[in-house]
Amino acid sequence: MNQLGMKVRNQFGNELKLNDSYYGFLARWSTELKIMKTSSLEKILSQSLTSDVIKHWFNRLKLIMTKLNLSDRPQSIFIVDESGFSDQPGCKTVIIECSTKIAISTHGGSGKSFITLLLCTSASGR
């Protein structure tokens, strides 16, 4: 199947464009499926990061650091972060259930270049 508009013969011998099949499928399932553009995970995370979420995170961090007696030991606190960078992070269209509010997709680009960065550091900077 090189093109979506390529002609095929249906069981009755009539010519049928694949576009017609695609849109017919969507029409038949319109109560259960919808088309939506995907959003990158970073965009979704940034929209969900409210001041209440940040306050809650720091309150929880303080409790954990107190419980583990880490307040005076920055050399014992580490953070690790992984980020991926694609050569083509564009938006894609997907078919999803109607009940789905946000379509999140990881985009691998053209496959020519995808760089993963893994960073680990301690609170003491060493």
mmCIF file of N, CA and C in Angstrom:
data_model
loop_
_atom_site.group_PDB
_atom_site.id
_atom_site.type_symbol
_atom_site.label_atom_id
_atom_site.label_comp_id
_atom_site.label_asym_id
_atom_site.label_seq_id
_atom_site.Cartn_x
_atom_site.Cartn_y
_atom_site.Cartn_z
ATOM 1 N N MET A 1 0.853 -1.165 0.000
ATOM 2 C CA MET A 1 0.000 0.000 0.000
ATOM 3 C C MET A 1 0.902 1.232 0.000
ATOM 4 N N ASN A 2 1.130 1.794 -1.173
ATOM 5 C CA ASN A 2 2.007 2.954 -1.289
ATOM 6 C C ASN A 2 1.307 4.252 -0.963
ATOM 7 N N GLN A 3 0.041 4.361 -1.299
ATOM 8 C CA GLN A 3 -0.691 5.602 -1.058
ATOM 9 C C GLN A 3 -2.018 5.261 -0.408
ATOM 10 N N LEU A 4 -2.522 6.200 0.390
ATOM 11 C CA LEU A 4 -3.818 5.979 1.009
ATOM 12 C C LEU A 4 -4.922 6.003 -0.035
ATOM 13 N N GLY A 5 -4.718 6.740 -1.112
ATOM 14 C CA GLY A 5 -5.728 6.858 -2.161
ATOM 15 C C GLY A 5 -5.674 5.759 -3.202
ATOM 16 N N MET A 6 -4.845 4.760 -3.028
ATOM 17 C CA MET A 6 -4.702 3.668 -3.975
ATOM 18 C C MET A 6 -6.016 2.909 -4.118
ATOM 19 N N LYS A 7 -6.359 2.486 -5.336
ATOM 20 C CA LYS A 7 -7.638 1.818 -5.553
ATOM 21 C C LYS A 7 -7.513 0.319 -5.312
ATOM 22 N N VAL A 8 -8.528 -0.236 -4.679
ATOM 23 C CA VAL A 8 -8.618 -1.684 -4.489
ATOM 24 C C VAL A 8 -10.006 -2.124 -4.914
ATOM 25 N N ARG A 9 -10.182 -3.397 -5.173
ATOM 26 C CA ARG A 9 -11.502 -3.905 -5.536
ATOM 27 C C ARG A 9 -12.118 -4.552 -4.302
ATOM 28 N N ASN A 10 -13.384 -4.178 -4.038
ATOM 29 C CA ASN A 10 -14.053 -4.804 -2.907
ATOM 30 C C ASN A 10 -14.682 -6.117 -3.357
ATOM 31 N N GLN A 11 -15.383 -6.786 -2.482
ATOM 32 C CA GLN A 11 -15.921 -8.111 -2.768
ATOM 33 C C GLN A 11 -16.977 -8.119 -3.864
ATOM 34 N N PHE A 12 -17.568 -6.963 -4.189
ATOM 35 C CA PHE A 12 -18.588 -6.893 -5.226
ATOM 36 C C PHE A 12 -18.015 -6.449 -6.561
ATOM 37 N N GLY A 13 -16.708 -6.265 -6.660
ATOM 38 C CA GLY A 13 -16.076 -5.887 -7.903
ATOM 39 C C GLY A 13 -16.034 -4.390 -8.141
ATOM 40 N N ASN A 14 -16.572 -3.587 -7.246
ATOM 41 C CA ASN A 14 -16.542 -2.137 -7.407
ATOM 42 C C ASN A 14 -15.197 -1.602 -6.957
ATOM 43 N N GLU A 15 -14.750 -0.547 -7.625
ATOM 44 C CA GLU A 15 -13.514 0.080 -7.188
ATOM 45 C C GLU A 15 -13.783 0.881 -5.924
ATOM 46 N N LEU A 16 -12.884 0.808 -5.012
ATOM 47 C CA LEU A 16 -13.043 1.478 -3.728
ATOM 48 C C LEU A 16 -11.710 2.106 -3.359
ATOM 49 N N LYS A 17 -11.715 3.383 -3.092
ATOM 50 C CA LYS A 17 -10.484 4.041 -2.662
ATOM 51 C C LYS A 17 -10.259 3.747 -1.182
ATOM 52 N N LEU A 18 -9.002 3.619 -0.806
ATOM 53 C CA LEU A 18 -8.691 3.357 0.599
ATOM 54 C C LEU A 18 -9.125 4.513 1.488
ATOM 55 N N ASN A 19 -9.141 5.728 0.937
ATOM 56 C CA ASN A 19 -9.658 6.868 1.705
ATOM 57 C C ASN A 19 -11.091 6.602 2.133
ATOM 58 N N ASP A 20 -11.904 6.049 1.195
ATOM 59 C CA ASP A 20 -13.303 5.755 1.500
ATOM 60 C C ASP A 20 -13.406 4.724 2.613
ATOM 61 N N SER A 21 -12.563 3.701 2.563
ATOM 62 C CA SER A 21 -12.570 2.677 3.613
ATOM 63 C C SER A 21 -12.199 3.279 4.959
ATOM 64 N N TYR A 22 -11.181 4.123 4.947
ATOM 65 C CA TYR A 22 -10.704 4.761 6.179
ATOM 66 C C TYR A 22 -11.795 5.626 6.801
ATOM 67 N N TYR A 23 -12.376 6.514 6.002
ATOM 68 C CA TYR A 23 -13.407 7.403 6.534
ATOM 69 C C TYR A 23 -14.688 6.645 6.865
ATOM 70 N N GLY A 24 -14.977 5.579 6.133
ATOM 71 C CA GLY A 24 -16.119 4.724 6.470
ATOM 72 C C GLY A 24 -15.921 4.050 7.816
ATOM 73 N N PHE A 25 -14.702 3.565 8.042
ATOM 74 C CA PHE A 25 -14.361 2.953 9.329
ATOM 75 C C PHE A 25 -14.553 3.956 10.465
ATOM 76 N N LEU A 26 -14.036 5.170 10.273
ATOM 77 C CA LEU A 26 -14.178 6.199 11.311
ATOM 78 C C LEU A 26 -15.641 6.554 11.541
ATOM 79 N N ALA A 27 -16.436 6.604 10.470
ATOM 80 C CA ALA A 27 -17.860 6.929 10.613
ATOM 81 C C ALA A 27 -18.588 5.832 11.390
ATOM 82 N N ARG A 28 -18.278 4.567 11.091
ATOM 83 C CA ARG A 28 -18.939 3.455 11.790
ATOM 84 C C ARG A 28 -18.588 3.423 13.276
ATOM 85 N N TRP A 29 -17.399 3.834 13.620
ATOM 86 C CA TRP A 29 -16.931 3.777 15.003
ATOM 87 C C TRP A 29 -16.896 5.161 15.661
ATOM 88 N N SER A 30 -17.614 6.121 15.102
ATOM 89 C CA SER A 30 -17.526 7.512 15.582
ATOM 90 C C SER A 30 -17.970 7.694 17.031
ATOM 91 N N THR A 31 -18.780 6.776 17.544
ATOM 92 C CA THR A 31 -19.201 6.903 18.945
ATOM 93 C C THR A 31 -18.140 6.378 19.911
ATOM 94 N N GLU A 32 -17.167 5.619 19.378
ATOM 95 C CA GLU A 32 -16.148 5.034 20.245
ATOM 96 C C GLU A 32 -14.727 5.503 19.954
ATOM 97 N N LEU A 33 -14.490 6.011 18.733
ATOM 98 C CA LEU A 33 -13.145 6.427 18.338
ATOM 99 C C LEU A 33 -13.133 7.867 17.862
ATOM 100 N N LYS A 34 -11.978 8.510 17.979
ATOM 101 C CA LYS A 34 -11.805 9.863 17.452
ATOM 102 C C LYS A 34 -10.363 10.032 16.994
ATOM 103 N N ILE A 35 -10.137 11.059 16.176
ATOM 104 C CA ILE A 35 -8.798 11.388 15.699
ATOM 105 C C ILE A 35 -8.285 12.553 16.529
ATOM 106 N N MET A 36 -7.031 12.463 16.954
ATOM 107 C CA MET A 36 -6.455 13.525 17.773
ATOM 108 C C MET A 36 -4.971 13.651 17.477
ATOM 109 N N LYS A 37 -4.460 14.871 17.533
ATOM 110 C CA LYS A 37 -3.019 15.087 17.384
ATOM 111 C C LYS A 37 -2.349 14.790 18.717
ATOM 112 N N THR A 38 -1.205 14.168 18.644
ATOM 113 C CA THR A 38 -0.483 13.836 19.870
ATOM 114 C C THR A 38 0.239 15.059 20.418
ATOM 115 N N SER A 39 0.473 15.029 21.710
ATOM 116 C CA SER A 39 1.259 16.064 22.381
ATOM 117 C C SER A 39 2.510 15.406 22.924
ATOM 118 N N SER A 40 3.587 16.145 22.948
ATOM 119 C CA SER A 40 4.806 15.579 23.518
ATOM 120 C C SER A 40 4.646 15.473 25.027
ATOM 121 N N LEU A 41 5.312 14.522 25.593
ATOM 122 C CA LEU A 41 5.225 14.296 27.032
ATOM 123 C C LEU A 41 5.688 15.515 27.812
ATOM 124 N N GLU A 42 6.707 16.212 27.320
ATOM 125 C CA GLU A 42 7.223 17.389 28.013
ATOM 126 C C GLU A 42 6.146 18.472 28.133
ATOM 127 N N LYS A 43 5.347 18.661 27.078
ATOM 128 C CA LYS A 43 4.291 19.672 27.099
ATOM 129 C C LYS A 43 3.240 19.321 28.150
ATOM 130 N N ILE A 44 2.848 18.061 28.202
ATOM 131 C CA ILE A 44 1.844 17.607 29.170
ATOM 132 C C ILE A 44 2.368 17.795 30.590
ATOM 133 N N LEU A 45 3.621 17.424 30.823
ATOM 134 C CA LEU A 45 4.197 17.569 32.162
ATOM 135 C C LEU A 45 4.274 19.029 32.585
ATOM 136 N N SER A 46 4.655 19.912 31.665
ATOM 137 C CA SER A 46 4.768 21.327 32.019
ATOM 138 C C SER A 46 3.402 21.933 32.322
ATOM 139 N N GLN A 47 2.353 21.460 31.644
ATOM 140 C CA GLN A 47 1.010 21.978 31.910
ATOM 141 C C GLN A 47 0.460 21.476 33.241
ATOM 142 N N SER A 48 0.903 20.298 33.675
ATOM 143 C CA SER A 48 0.391 19.734 34.924
ATOM 144 C C SER A 48 1.198 20.175 36.147
ATOM 145 N N LEU A 49 2.277 20.904 35.938
ATOM 146 C CA LEU A 49 3.129 21.346 37.040
ATOM 147 C C LEU A 49 2.603 22.662 37.609
ATOM 148 N N THR A 50 1.748 22.553 38.615
ATOM 149 C CA THR A 50 1.151 23.732 39.243
ATOM 150 C C THR A 50 1.921 24.082 40.512
ATOM 151 N N SER A 51 1.620 25.234 41.083
ATOM 152 C CA SER A 51 2.292 25.641 42.327
ATOM 153 C C SER A 51 1.943 24.688 43.467
ATOM 154 N N ASP A 52 0.725 24.143 43.479
ATOM 155 C CA ASP A 52 0.349 23.172 44.516
ATOM 156 C C ASP A 52 1.173 21.893 44.404
ATOM 157 N N VAL A 53 1.419 21.444 43.183
ATOM 158 C CA VAL A 53 2.231 20.243 42.971
ATOM 159 C C VAL A 53 3.652 20.479 43.469
ATOM 160 N N ILE A 54 4.204 21.642 43.176
ATOM 161 C CA ILE A 54 5.570 21.976 43.611
ATOM 162 C C ILE A 54 5.651 22.046 45.135
ATOM 163 N N LYS A 55 4.676 22.708 45.777
ATOM 164 C CA LYS A 55 4.656 22.796 47.249
ATOM 165 C C LYS A 55 4.575 21.408 47.870
ATOM 166 N N HIS A 56 3.700 20.569 47.325
ATOM 167 C CA HIS A 56 3.545 19.209 47.842
ATOM 168 C C HIS A 56 4.857 18.434 47.707
ATOM 169 N N TRP A 57 5.546 18.573 46.570
ATOM 170 C CA TRP A 57 6.800 17.862 46.337
ATOM 171 C C TRP A 57 7.856 18.281 47.358
ATOM 172 N N PHE A 58 7.999 19.592 47.596
ATOM 173 C CA PHE A 58 9.012 20.061 48.550
ATOM 174 C C PHE A 58 8.655 19.688 49.986
ATOM 175 N N ASN A 59 7.384 19.674 50.337
ATOM 176 C CA ASN A 59 6.979 19.220 51.680
ATOM 177 C C ASN A 59 7.333 17.750 51.872
ATOM 178 N N ARG A 60 7.074 16.950 50.855
ATOM 179 C CA ARG A 60 7.405 15.520 50.925
ATOM 180 C C ARG A 60 8.925 15.312 50.982
ATOM 181 N N LEU A 61 9.667 16.092 50.209
ATOM 182 C CA LEU A 61 11.133 16.007 50.230
ATOM 183 C C LEU A 61 11.674 16.315 51.623
ATOM 184 N N LYS A 62 11.120 17.342 52.263
ATOM 185 C CA LYS A 62 11.567 17.718 53.608
ATOM 186 C C LYS A 62 11.317 16.581 54.599
ATOM 187 N N LEU A 63 10.153 15.946 54.509
ATOM 188 C CA LEU A 63 9.839 14.820 55.397
ATOM 189 C C LEU A 63 10.816 13.656 55.191
ATOM 190 N N ILE A 64 11.093 13.338 53.949
ATOM 191 C CA ILE A 64 12.000 12.223 53.648
ATOM 192 C C ILE A 64 13.420 12.534 54.107
ATOM 193 N N MET A 65 13.884 13.759 53.855
ATOM 194 C CA MET A 65 15.245 14.128 54.272
ATOM 195 C C MET A 65 15.379 14.106 55.790
ATOM 196 N N THR A 66 14.342 14.522 56.501
ATOM 197 C CA THR A 66 14.359 14.482 57.967
ATOM 198 C C THR A 66 14.364 13.039 58.458
ATOM 199 N N LYS A 67 13.498 12.215 57.873
ATOM 200 C CA LYS A 67 13.395 10.813 58.272
ATOM 201 C C LYS A 67 14.715 10.069 58.058
ATOM 202 N N LEU A 68 15.405 10.350 56.963
ATOM 203 C CA LEU A 68 16.656 9.656 56.640
ATOM 204 C C LEU A 68 17.903 10.393 57.122
ATOM 205 N N ASN A 69 17.696 11.519 57.835
ATOM 206 C CA ASN A 69 18.792 12.305 58.394
ATOM 207 C C ASN A 69 19.801 12.725 57.309
ATOM 208 N N LEU A 70 19.276 13.321 56.232
ATOM 209 C CA LEU A 70 20.120 13.723 55.106
ATOM 210 C C LEU A 70 20.353 15.228 55.022
ATOM 211 N N SER A 71 19.768 15.993 55.918
ATOM 212 C CA SER A 71 19.857 17.454 55.830
ATOM 213 C C SER A 71 21.287 17.980 55.864
ATOM 214 N N ASP A 72 22.174 17.320 56.602
ATOM 215 C CA ASP A 72 23.568 17.769 56.715
ATOM 216 C C ASP A 72 24.533 16.887 55.924
ATOM 217 N N ARG A 73 24.013 16.060 55.003
ATOM 218 C CA ARG A 73 24.874 15.150 54.244
ATOM 219 C C ARG A 73 24.588 15.249 52.738
ATOM 220 N N PRO A 74 24.931 16.378 52.103
ATOM 221 C CA PRO A 74 24.635 16.534 50.674
ATOM 222 C C PRO A 74 25.372 15.523 49.791
ATOM 223 N N GLN A 75 26.495 14.990 50.267
ATOM 224 C CA GLN A 75 27.237 14.001 49.489
ATOM 225 C C GLN A 75 26.475 12.672 49.388
ATOM 226 N N SER A 76 25.430 12.519 50.187
ATOM 227 C CA SER A 76 24.628 11.288 50.168
ATOM 228 C C SER A 76 23.328 11.441 49.378
ATOM 229 N N ILE A 77 23.124 12.609 48.790
ATOM 230 C CA ILE A 77 21.899 12.868 48.022
ATOM 231 C C ILE A 77 22.264 12.949 46.541
ATOM 232 N N PHE A 78 21.636 12.106 45.727
ATOM 233 C CA PHE A 78 21.905 12.078 44.291
ATOM 234 C C PHE A 78 20.617 12.280 43.506
ATOM 235 N N ILE A 79 20.760 12.848 42.336
ATOM 236 C CA ILE A 79 19.640 12.992 41.415
ATOM 237 C C ILE A 79 20.079 12.476 40.051
ATOM 238 N N VAL A 80 19.189 11.757 39.400
ATOM 239 C CA VAL A 80 19.449 11.215 38.067
ATOM 240 C C VAL A 80 18.321 11.674 37.160
ATOM 241 N N ASP A 81 18.676 12.131 35.957
ATOM 242 C CA ASP A 81 17.668 12.557 34.988
ATOM 243 C C ASP A 81 18.053 12.044 33.609
ATOM 244 N N GLU A 82 17.063 11.556 32.890
ATOM 245 C CA GLU A 82 17.278 11.074 31.527
ATOM 246 C C GLU A 82 16.420 11.899 30.580
ATOM 247 N N SER A 83 17.002 12.374 29.499
ATOM 248 C CA SER A 83 16.271 13.128 28.480
ATOM 249 C C SER A 83 16.631 12.581 27.114
ATOM 250 N N GLY A 84 15.642 12.563 26.221
ATOM 251 C CA GLY A 84 15.873 12.098 24.860
ATOM 252 C C GLY A 84 15.628 13.220 23.874
ATOM 253 N N PHE A 85 16.463 13.303 22.858
ATOM 254 C CA PHE A 85 16.344 14.338 21.835
ATOM 255 C C PHE A 85 16.287 13.669 20.468
ATOM 256 N N SER A 86 15.232 13.964 19.723
ATOM 257 C CA SER A 86 15.039 13.372 18.407
ATOM 258 C C SER A 86 15.400 14.362 17.315
ATOM 259 N N ASP A 87 15.711 13.834 16.128
ATOM 260 C CA ASP A 87 16.007 14.709 14.997
ATOM 261 C C ASP A 87 14.738 15.248 14.342
ATOM 262 N N GLN A 88 13.571 14.686 14.705
ATOM 263 C CA GLN A 88 12.320 15.140 14.107
ATOM 264 C C GLN A 88 11.181 14.938 15.110
ATOM 265 N N PRO A 89 10.990 15.869 16.026
ATOM 266 C CA PRO A 89 10.011 15.673 17.091
ATOM 267 C C PRO A 89 8.585 16.071 16.732
ATOM 268 N N GLY A 90 8.229 16.159 15.456
ATOM 269 C CA GLY A 90 6.935 16.670 15.011
ATOM 270 C C GLY A 90 5.722 15.998 15.624
ATOM 271 N N CYS A 91 4.571 16.541 15.332
ATOM 272 C CA CYS A 91 3.291 16.078 15.856
ATOM 273 C C CYS A 91 2.730 14.984 14.949
ATOM 274 N N LYS A 92 2.083 13.981 15.524
ATOM 275 C CA LYS A 92 1.464 12.899 14.769
ATOM 276 C C LYS A 92 -0.020 12.847 15.091
ATOM 277 N N THR A 93 -0.782 12.252 14.180
ATOM 278 C CA THR A 93 -2.207 12.070 14.387
ATOM 279 C C THR A 93 -2.461 10.596 14.667
ATOM 280 N N VAL A 94 -3.277 10.310 15.684
ATOM 281 C CA VAL A 94 -3.580 8.937 16.059
ATOM 282 C C VAL A 94 -5.081 8.762 16.216
ATOM 283 N N ILE A 95 -5.542 7.510 16.146
ATOM 284 C CA ILE A 95 -6.940 7.179 16.410
ATOM 285 C C ILE A 95 -6.989 6.618 17.818
ATOM 286 N N ILE A 96 -7.833 7.227 18.671
ATOM 287 C CA ILE A 96 -7.907 6.826 20.077
ATOM 288 C C ILE A 96 -9.359 6.680 20.504
ATOM 289 N N GLU A 97 -9.584 6.124 21.690
ATOM 290 C CA GLU A 97 -10.928 6.019 22.248
ATOM 291 C C GLU A 97 -11.475 7.405 22.540
ATOM 292 N N CYS A 98 -12.793 7.572 22.390
ATOM 293 C CA CYS A 98 -13.429 8.874 22.644
ATOM 294 C C CYS A 98 -13.229 9.342 24.078
ATOM 295 N N SER A 99 -13.128 8.410 25.013
ATOM 296 C CA SER A 99 -12.984 8.785 26.424
ATOM 297 C C SER A 99 -11.599 9.338 26.749
ATOM 298 N N THR A 100 -10.635 9.163 25.859
ATOM 299 C CA THR A 100 -9.272 9.644 26.091
ATOM 300 C C THR A 100 -9.207 11.149 25.909
ATOM 301 N N LYS A 101 -8.651 11.852 26.885
ATOM 302 C CA LYS A 101 -8.585 13.318 26.845
ATOM 303 C C LYS A 101 -7.315 13.829 26.171
ATOM 304 N N ILE A 102 -6.193 13.155 26.405
ATOM 305 C CA ILE A 102 -4.909 13.618 25.885
ATOM 306 C C ILE A 102 -4.207 12.447 25.206
ATOM 307 N N ALA A 103 -3.714 12.678 24.003
ATOM 308 C CA ALA A 103 -2.955 11.648 23.284
ATOM 309 C C ALA A 103 -1.473 11.959 23.435
ATOM 310 N N ILE A 104 -0.781 11.115 24.173
ATOM 311 C CA ILE A 104 0.653 11.306 24.385
ATOM 312 C C ILE A 104 1.389 10.279 23.542
ATOM 313 N N SER A 105 2.421 10.721 22.871
ATOM 314 C CA SER A 105 3.183 9.813 22.026
ATOM 315 C C SER A 105 4.661 10.137 22.138
ATOM 316 N N THR A 106 5.448 9.098 22.094
ATOM 317 C CA THR A 106 6.884 9.320 21.983
ATOM 318 C C THR A 106 7.213 9.287 20.510
ATOM 319 N N HIS A 107 7.978 10.229 20.047
ATOM 320 C CA HIS A 107 8.306 10.345 18.634
ATOM 321 C C HIS A 107 9.775 10.030 18.447
ATOM 322 N N GLY A 108 10.045 9.054 17.619
ATOM 323 C CA GLY A 108 11.417 8.650 17.393
ATOM 324 C C GLY A 108 12.094 9.350 16.227
ATOM 325 N N GLY A 109 11.397 10.232 15.553
ATOM 326 C CA GLY A 109 11.996 10.931 14.414
ATOM 327 C C GLY A 109 12.180 10.014 13.228
ATOM 328 N N SER A 110 13.115 10.322 12.377
ATOM 329 C CA SER A 110 13.348 9.539 11.165
ATOM 330 C C SER A 110 14.190 8.306 11.449
ATOM 331 N N GLY A 111 14.672 8.173 12.633
ATOM 332 C CA GLY A 111 15.526 7.055 12.975
ATOM 333 C C GLY A 111 16.989 7.328 12.677
ATOM 334 N N LYS A 112 17.273 8.470 12.098
ATOM 335 C CA LYS A 112 18.656 8.805 11.770
ATOM 336 C C LYS A 112 19.421 9.272 12.997
ATOM 337 N N SER A 113 18.723 9.967 13.901
ATOM 338 C CA SER A 113 19.429 10.515 15.045
ATOM 339 C C SER A 113 18.498 10.614 16.246
ATOM 340 N N PHE A 114 18.851 9.942 17.317
ATOM 341 C CA PHE A 114 18.137 10.058 18.582
ATOM 342 C C PHE A 114 19.192 9.989 19.671
ATOM 343 N N ILE A 115 19.297 11.046 20.443
ATOM 344 C CA ILE A 115 20.339 11.144 21.466
ATOM 345 C C ILE A 115 19.691 11.069 22.842
ATOM 346 N N THR A 116 20.225 10.218 23.698
ATOM 347 C CA THR A 116 19.761 10.114 25.073
ATOM 348 C C THR A 116 20.853 10.640 25.990
ATOM 349 N N LEU A 117 20.457 11.523 26.896
ATOM 350 C CA LEU A 117 21.392 12.104 27.851
ATOM 351 C C LEU A 117 21.006 11.620 29.242
ATOM 352 N N LEU A 118 21.944 11.056 29.957
ATOM 353 C CA LEU A 118 21.727 10.594 31.319
ATOM 354 C C LEU A 118 22.682 11.358 32.223
ATOM 355 N N LEU A 119 22.124 12.104 33.173
ATOM 356 C CA LEU A 119 22.923 12.946 34.054
ATOM 357 C C LEU A 119 22.701 12.512 35.499
ATOM 358 N N CYS A 120 23.778 12.354 36.232
ATOM 359 C CA CYS A 120 23.706 12.003 37.646
ATOM 360 C C CYS A 120 24.666 12.913 38.403
ATOM 361 N N THR A 121 24.178 13.524 39.464
ATOM 362 C CA THR A 121 25.036 14.399 40.267
ATOM 363 C C THR A 121 24.585 14.357 41.724
ATOM 364 N N SER A 122 25.488 14.729 42.617
ATOM 365 C CA SER A 122 25.138 14.773 44.038
ATOM 366 C C SER A 122 24.828 16.211 44.437
ATOM 367 N N ALA A 123 24.157 16.357 45.557
ATOM 368 C CA ALA A 123 23.812 17.691 46.051
ATOM 369 C C ALA A 123 25.059 18.473 46.452
ATOM 370 N N SER A 124 26.166 17.776 46.696
ATOM 371 C CA SER A 124 27.416 18.463 47.039
ATOM 372 C C SER A 124 28.147 18.953 45.789
ATOM 373 N N GLY A 125 27.688 18.540 44.619
ATOM 374 C CA GLY A 125 28.308 18.965 43.369
ATOM 375 C C GLY A 125 29.482 18.112 42.947
ATOM 376 N N ARG A 126 29.682 16.995 43.567
ATOM 377 C CA ARG A 126 30.813 16.108 43.227
ATOM 378 C C ARG A 126 30.342 14.876 42.509
#
